[in-house]
PDB file of C-alpha atoms in Angstrom:
ATOM      1  CA  MET H   2      -0.454 -59.199  40.123  1.00 43.00           C
ATOM      2  CA  ALA H   3      -0.410 -56.840  37.173  1.00 48.00           C
ATOM      3  CA  THR H   4       2.111 -54.692  37.195  1.00 51.00           C
ATOM      4  CA  SER H   5       4.730 -54.062  34.234  1.00 59.00           C
ATOM      5  CA  ASP H   6       7.634 -53.342  37.013  1.00 76.00           C
ATOM      6  CA  PRO H   7       9.834 -56.860  36.890  1.00 77.00           C
ATOM      7  CA  VAL H   8      11.037 -56.369  40.755  1.00 82.00           C
ATOM      8  CA  PRO H   9       7.596 -56.481  42.456  1.00 83.00           C
ATOM      9  CA  ARG H  10       6.409 -58.754  39.559  1.00 81.00           C
ATOM     10  CA  TYR H  11       8.982 -61.679  40.708  1.00 82.00           C
ATOM     11  CA  LEU H  12       8.849 -61.389  44.479  1.00 84.00           C
ATOM     12  CA  ALA H  13       5.726 -62.089  44.417  1.00 83.00           C
ATOM     13  CA  SER H  14       6.080 -65.039  41.034  1.00 86.00           C
ATOM     14  CA  TRP H  15       6.657 -68.794  42.368  1.00 87.00           C
ATOM     15  CA  LYS H  16       9.321 -68.901  41.677  1.00 89.00           C
ATOM     16  CA  ASN H  17      10.443 -66.379  45.014  1.00 89.00           C
ATOM     17  CA  LEU H  18       7.857 -68.474  47.072  1.00 90.00           C
ATOM     18  CA  ALA H  19       9.521 -71.690  46.145  1.00 91.00           C
ATOM     19  CA  GLY H  20      13.256 -69.937  46.527  1.00 90.00           C
ATOM     20  CA  CYS H  21      11.953 -68.882  49.866  1.00 92.00           C
ATOM     21  CA  ALA H  22      11.313 -72.348  51.129  1.00 92.00           C
ATOM     22  CA  GLY H  23      14.071 -73.367  49.999  1.00 90.00           C
ATOM     23  CA  GLY H  24      15.469 -70.971  51.781  1.00 90.00           C
ATOM     24  CA  LEU H  25      13.645 -71.417  55.165  1.00 93.00           C
ATOM     25  CA  ILE H  26      15.099 -75.119  54.800  1.00 93.00           C
ATOM     26  CA  GLY H  27      18.447 -74.035  54.263  1.00 89.00           C
ATOM     27  CA  LEU H  28      18.828 -71.488  58.005  1.00 91.00           C
ATOM     28  CA  ALA H  29      16.378 -74.342  59.296  1.00 92.00           C
ATOM     29  CA  LEU H  30      19.019 -77.481  58.561  1.00 90.00           C
ATOM     30  CA  HIS H  31      21.837 -74.349  60.279  1.00 88.00           C
ATOM     31  CA  PHE H  32      19.390 -74.183  63.113  1.00 90.00           C
ATOM     32  CA  ALA H  33      19.863 -78.335  64.039  1.00 90.00           C
ATOM     33  CA  GLY H  34      24.101 -77.626  63.179  1.00 88.00           C
ATOM     34  CA  LEU H  35      23.504 -79.164  60.118  1.00 87.00           C
ATOM     35  CA  ALA H  36      24.659 -76.325  57.827  1.00 81.00           C
ATOM     36  CA  GLY H  37      28.953 -76.123  58.988  1.00 84.00           C
ATOM     37  CA  SER H  38      30.100 -73.278  58.901  1.00 87.00           C
ATOM     38  CA  TYR H  39      29.241 -72.991  54.778  1.00 87.00           C
ATOM     39  CA  TRP H  40      25.652 -72.635  56.227  1.00 90.00           C
ATOM     40  CA  ILE H  41      25.171 -68.975  53.344  1.00 91.00           C
ATOM     41  CA  LEU H  42      25.645 -70.281  51.100  1.00 91.00           C
ATOM     42  CA  VAL H  43      23.473 -73.557  51.582  1.00 90.00           C
ATOM     43  CA  VAL H  44      20.964 -71.311  52.089  1.00 91.00           C
ATOM     44  CA  ILE H  45      21.707 -69.774  48.813  1.00 92.00           C
ATOM     45  CA  GLY H  46      21.635 -72.866  47.307  1.00 92.00           C
ATOM     46  CA  LEU H  47      18.603 -73.515  48.767  1.00 90.00           C
ATOM     47  CA  TYR H  48      16.619 -70.675  47.401  1.00 91.00           C
ATOM     48  CA  GLY H  49      18.171 -70.950  44.319  1.00 91.00           C
ATOM     49  CA  VAL H  50      17.497 -74.935  43.880  1.00 91.00           C
ATOM     50  CA  GLY H  51      13.684 -74.078  44.598  1.00 88.00           C
ATOM     51  CA  ALA H  52      13.520 -71.310  42.773  1.00 89.00           C
ATOM     52  CA  LEU H  53      14.831 -73.238  40.051  1.00 89.00           C
ATOM     53  CA  ALA H  54      12.258 -76.181  40.596  1.00 89.00           C
ATOM     54  CA  ALA H  55       9.244 -74.011  40.726  1.00 87.00           C
ATOM     55  CA  PRO H  56       6.701 -74.067  37.783  1.00 84.00           C
ATOM     56  CA  PRO H  57       7.554 -70.466  35.257  1.00 80.00           C
ATOM     57  CA  GLU H  58       4.840 -67.221  35.231  1.00 77.00           C
ATOM     58  CA  ARG H  59       1.317 -68.491  32.667  1.00 71.00           C
ATOM     59  CA  ILE H  60       2.117 -65.646  29.950  1.00 64.00           C
ATOM     60  CA  THR H  61      -1.628 -64.697  29.211  1.00 59.00           C
ATOM     61  CA  LEU H  62      -1.129 -63.077  24.831  1.00 59.00           C
ATOM     62  CA  VAL H  63      -5.268 -62.071  24.790  1.00 56.00           C
ATOM     63  CA  THR H  64      -6.148 -58.332  25.041  1.00 71.00           C
ATOM     64  CA  ASP H  65      -9.245 -56.465  24.896  1.00 80.00           C
ATOM     65  CA  PRO H  66     -11.529 -57.789  21.302  1.00 79.00           C
ATOM     66  CA  GLU H  67     -12.559 -54.053  21.492  1.00 85.00           C
ATOM     67  CA  GLU H  68      -8.756 -53.274  21.734  1.00 87.00           C
ATOM     68  CA  GLU H  69      -7.661 -56.362  18.728  1.00 87.00           C
ATOM     69  CA  ALA H  70     -10.530 -55.025  17.177  1.00 87.00           C
ATOM     70  CA  GLY H  71      -9.267 -50.970  17.006  1.00 89.00           C
ATOM     71  CA  ARG H  72      -5.893 -52.463  16.637  1.00 92.00           C
ATOM     72  CA  LEU H  73      -6.262 -53.741  13.034  1.00 92.00           C
ATOM     73  CA  ARG H  74      -8.758 -50.940  11.975  1.00 94.00           C
ATOM     74  CA  SER H  75      -6.514 -48.619  12.851  1.00 94.00           C
ATOM     75  CA  GLU H  76      -3.633 -50.334  10.805  1.00 94.00           C
ATOM     76  CA  LEU H  77      -6.863 -50.743   7.693  1.00 94.00           C
ATOM     77  CA  ASP H  78      -8.067 -47.434   7.881  1.00 94.00           C
ATOM     78  CA  SER H  79      -4.216 -46.080   7.357  1.00 93.00           C
ATOM     79  CA  LEU H  80      -3.273 -48.443   4.401  1.00 93.00           C
ATOM     80  CA  VAL H  81      -6.632 -47.030   2.685  1.00 92.00           C
ATOM     81  CA  ASP H  82      -4.878 -43.327   3.491  1.00 92.00           C
ATOM     82  CA  ARG H  83      -2.025 -43.741   2.208  1.00 90.00           C
ATOM     83  CA  VAL H  84      -3.792 -45.424  -0.876  1.00 89.00           C
ATOM     84  CA  ARG H  85      -5.587 -42.294  -1.770  1.00 88.00           C
ATOM     85  CA  GLY H  86      -2.591 -40.276  -0.932  1.00 84.00           C
ATOM     86  CA  PHE H  87      -0.253 -41.343  -3.302  1.00 77.00           C
ATOM     87  CA  GLY H  88      -3.197 -41.082  -6.161  1.00 70.00           C
ATOM     88  CA  GLY H  89      -1.690 -41.328  -9.414  1.00 74.00           C
ATOM     89  CA  ARG H  90       1.734 -43.133  -8.922  1.00 81.00           C
ATOM     90  CA  VAL H  91      -1.326 -46.583  -8.233  1.00 84.00           C
ATOM     91  CA  PRO H  92      -3.967 -47.094 -11.132  1.00 86.00           C
ATOM     92  CA  GLY H  93      -7.289 -45.421 -10.544  1.00 86.00           C
ATOM     93  CA  GLU H  94      -8.695 -48.423  -9.591  1.00 90.00           C
ATOM     94  CA  VAL H  95      -6.752 -49.216  -7.331  1.00 90.00           C
ATOM     95  CA  ALA H  96      -8.536 -46.913  -4.144  1.00 90.00           C
ATOM     96  CA  PRO H  97     -12.210 -48.117  -4.454  1.00 93.00           C
ATOM     97  CA  LYS H  98     -11.060 -52.047  -4.611  1.00 95.00           C
ATOM     98  CA  LEU H  99      -8.805 -51.841  -1.417  1.00 94.00           C
ATOM     99  CA  GLY H 100     -11.827 -48.888  -0.832  1.00 94.00           C
ATOM    100  CA  GLU H 101     -14.223 -52.068  -0.676  1.00 96.00           C
ATOM    101  CA  ILE H 102     -12.605 -54.864   0.590  1.00 96.00           C
ATOM    102  CA  ALA H 103     -12.188 -52.722   4.260  1.00 95.00           C
ATOM    103  CA  GLU H 104     -15.998 -52.472   4.143  1.00 96.00           C
ATOM    104  CA  VAL H 105     -16.205 -55.511   3.785  1.00 95.00           C
ATOM    105  CA  LEU H 106     -12.878 -56.847   7.228  1.00 95.00           C
ATOM    106  CA  ARG H 107     -14.995 -53.685   8.746  1.00 95.00           C
ATOM    107  CA  GLY H 108     -18.051 -55.318   9.114  1.00 93.00           C
ATOM    108  CA  MET H 109     -16.670 -57.982  11.255  1.00 93.00           C
ATOM    109  CA  LEU H 110     -14.213 -55.583  12.877  1.00 93.00           C
ATOM    110  CA  ASP H 111     -17.446 -53.684  13.777  1.00 93.00           C
ATOM    111  CA  ARG H 112     -18.174 -56.659  16.836  1.00 92.00           C
ATOM    112  CA  PRO H 113     -15.130 -57.104  17.923  1.00 90.00           C
ATOM    113  CA  ARG H 114     -16.443 -60.068  20.492  1.00 90.00           C
ATOM    114  CA  GLU H 115     -18.463 -61.607  17.641  1.00 91.00           C
ATOM    115  CA  LEU H 116     -15.234 -62.029  15.640  1.00 88.00           C
ATOM    116  CA  ARG H 117     -13.297 -62.840  18.631  1.00 88.00           C
ATOM    117  CA  ALA H 118     -15.554 -66.054  19.071  1.00 88.00           C
ATOM    118  CA  ASP H 119     -14.920 -67.126  15.841  1.00 89.00           C
ATOM    119  CA  PRO H 120     -11.406 -67.801  15.405  1.00 89.00           C
ATOM    120  CA  ASP H 121     -11.001 -68.923  12.266  1.00 92.00           C
ATOM    121  CA  ALA H 122     -13.025 -65.210  11.567  1.00 91.00           C
ATOM    122  CA  LEU H 123     -10.671 -63.422  13.815  1.00 91.00           C
ATOM    123  CA  HIS H 124      -8.092 -65.318  11.768  1.00 92.00           C
ATOM    124  CA  ALA H 125      -8.576 -64.646   7.654  1.00 94.00           C
ATOM    125  CA  VAL H 126      -9.704 -60.517   9.111  1.00 94.00           C
ATOM    126  CA  THR H 127      -5.982 -60.631  11.032  1.00 93.00           C
ATOM    127  CA  ARG H 128      -3.825 -62.120   8.091  1.00 95.00           C
ATOM    128  CA  LEU H 129      -5.286 -59.522   5.736  1.00 95.00           C
ATOM    129  CA  VAL H 130      -5.673 -56.312   7.612  1.00 94.00           C
ATOM    130  CA  GLY H 131      -1.729 -57.338   8.929  1.00 92.00           C
ATOM    131  CA  THR H 132      -0.220 -59.079   5.882  1.00 93.00           C
ATOM    132  CA  ASP H 133      -2.254 -59.785   2.792  1.00 95.00           C
ATOM    133  CA  LEU H 134      -2.842 -55.928   1.750  1.00 95.00           C
ATOM    134  CA  PRO H 135       0.001 -54.894   2.913  1.00 94.00           C
ATOM    135  CA  LEU H 136       2.068 -56.186   1.338  1.00 93.00           C
ATOM    136  CA  SER H 137       0.140 -56.491  -2.103  1.00 93.00           C
ATOM    137  CA  VAL H 138       0.505 -52.375  -2.149  1.00 92.00           C
ATOM    138  CA  GLN H 139       3.625 -52.278  -0.197  1.00 91.00           C
ATOM    139  CA  THR H 140       5.584 -53.976  -3.581  1.00 90.00           C
ATOM    140  CA  TYR H 141       4.385 -52.092  -5.975  1.00 88.00           C
ATOM    141  CA  LEU H 142       4.973 -49.297  -4.407  1.00 87.00           C
ATOM    142  CA  ASN H 143       8.505 -50.286  -4.145  1.00 88.00           C
ATOM    143  CA  LEU H 144       9.347 -50.351  -7.826  1.00 86.00           C
ATOM    144  CA  PRO H 145       9.234 -47.251  -9.311  1.00 88.00           C
ATOM    145  CA  TRP H 146       6.536 -46.140 -10.721  1.00 82.00           C
ATOM    146  CA  TRP H 147       8.500 -45.882 -14.447  1.00 84.00           C
ATOM    147  CA  TYR H 148       8.726 -49.856 -14.334  1.00 83.00           C
ATOM    148  CA  ALA H 149       5.827 -50.714 -12.378  1.00 80.00           C
ATOM    149  CA  ALA H 150       3.893 -48.921 -15.887  1.00 79.00           C
ATOM    150  CA  ALA H 151       6.855 -50.585 -18.602  1.00 82.00           C
ATOM    151  CA  ARG H 152       6.282 -54.224 -16.649  1.00 84.00           C
ATOM    152  CA  GLY H 153       2.613 -53.673 -16.113  1.00 79.00           C
ATOM    153  CA  SER H 154       2.887 -54.486 -12.417  1.00 81.00           C
ATOM    154  CA  GLY H 155      -0.527 -52.373 -11.699  1.00 84.00           C
ATOM    155  CA  PRO H 156      -2.904 -54.606 -13.332  1.00 89.00           C
ATOM    156  CA  GLU H 157      -1.567 -57.566 -11.633  1.00 89.00           C
ATOM    157  CA  LEU H 158      -1.829 -55.172  -8.453  1.00 91.00           C
ATOM    158  CA  VAL H 159      -5.615 -55.170  -9.305  1.00 92.00           C
ATOM    159  CA  ARG H 160      -5.537 -58.954  -9.971  1.00 94.00           C
ATOM    160  CA  GLN H 161      -3.923 -59.489  -6.247  1.00 94.00           C
ATOM    161  CA  LEU H 162      -6.776 -56.996  -4.708  1.00 95.00           C
ATOM    162  CA  ASP H 163      -9.442 -59.187  -7.123  1.00 96.00           C
ATOM    163  CA  LEU H 164      -8.417 -62.064  -5.200  1.00 96.00           C
ATOM    164  CA  LEU H 165      -8.374 -60.879  -1.656  1.00 96.00           C
ATOM    165  CA  HIS H 166     -11.582 -59.257  -1.779  1.00 97.00           C
ATOM    166  CA  ALA H 167     -13.121 -62.339  -3.088  1.00 97.00           C
ATOM    167  CA  ASP H 168     -12.020 -63.502  -0.072  1.00 96.00           C
ATOM    168  CA  ALA H 169     -13.002 -60.854   2.491  1.00 96.00           C
ATOM    169  CA  VAL H 170     -16.295 -61.745   1.233  1.00 96.00           C
ATOM    170  CA  ARG H 171     -15.496 -65.113   1.855  1.00 96.00           C
ATOM    171  CA  VAL H 172     -14.943 -65.202   5.731  1.00 95.00           C
ATOM    172  CA  ALA H 173     -17.624 -62.808   5.385  1.00 94.00           C
ATOM    173  CA  GLU H 174     -20.651 -64.382   3.688  1.00 94.00           C
ATOM    174  CA  ARG H 175     -19.330 -66.922   6.887  1.00 93.00           C
ATOM    175  CA  PHE H 176     -19.820 -64.733   9.650  1.00 90.00           C
ATOM    176  CA  HIS H 177     -22.556 -63.297   9.061  1.00 88.00           C
ATOM    177  CA  ALA H 178     -24.067 -66.451   7.790  1.00 86.00           C
ATOM    178  CA  ALA H 179     -26.317 -67.125  11.795  1.00 81.00           C
ATOM    179  CA  ASP H 180     -26.895 -63.141  11.690  1.00 83.00           C
ATOM    180  CA  ALA H 181     -28.755 -64.035   8.045  1.00 83.00           C
ATOM    181  CA  GLN H 182     -30.367 -66.852   9.539  1.00 85.00           C
ATOM    182  CA  ARG H 183     -31.956 -65.177  12.161  1.00 84.00           C
ATOM    183  CA  GLN H 184     -32.932 -62.985   9.549  1.00 89.00           C
ATOM    184  CA  ALA H 185     -35.093 -65.941   7.737  1.00 87.00           C
ATOM    185  CA  ASP H 186     -36.632 -67.822  10.645  1.00 86.00           C
ATOM    186  CA  HIS H 187     -38.202 -64.108  11.600  1.00 89.00           C
ATOM    187  CA  THR H 188     -39.306 -63.757   8.912  1.00 89.00           C
ATOM    188  CA  ARG H 189     -40.441 -66.753   8.776  1.00 90.00           C
ATOM    189  CA  TYR H 190     -41.795 -66.500  11.618  1.00 88.00           C
ATOM    190  CA  LEU H 191     -43.648 -63.708  11.088  1.00 89.00           C
ATOM    191  CA  GLU H 192     -45.798 -65.003   7.945  1.00 90.00           C
ATOM    192  CA  ASP H 193     -46.454 -67.548  10.111  1.00 90.00           C
ATOM    193  CA  ARG H 194     -48.663 -65.611  13.425  1.00 87.00           C
ATOM    194  CA  GLY H 195     -49.672 -63.751  10.537  1.00 73.00           C
TER     195      GLY H 195
END
């Protein structure tokens, strides 16, 4: 049952069904004359024992690949737009470098089903979009402009983006390797056929 309302979800759960079975056993004991005058407590107690003994419901955290890729793309686009909006606040080479990284990542995000099938690539893309890029940019933006200029934090941000670009390219090359191999195989096939 796919519902977000907790009451119907619990009523249809294994815990409730096991509790009801325990309660029915308690009623059977009452009608057999074995529960005595405290039969209602026996019924409630056996319901509780059954509900606690039942296995917990499984929680599935799997989302739709298109939805997940769309969320990551939205976060990435938001970061790129935010950096462009700061104009002179960030060094001039930051926005183009961030754009290059975003382009590499979008190439994988445009293929959400294949990305979901490659857990290593999915983890790397999620880490880059959700943690590494925002952390680098936000850490720089947290510094007052005069402090960042005096300390030379701009070149450090550019260096971080260079490292993240290399990481994104490495992941993308591995992700697209099968397609490149298929293209090379098709070229060989066409050459052999002719």
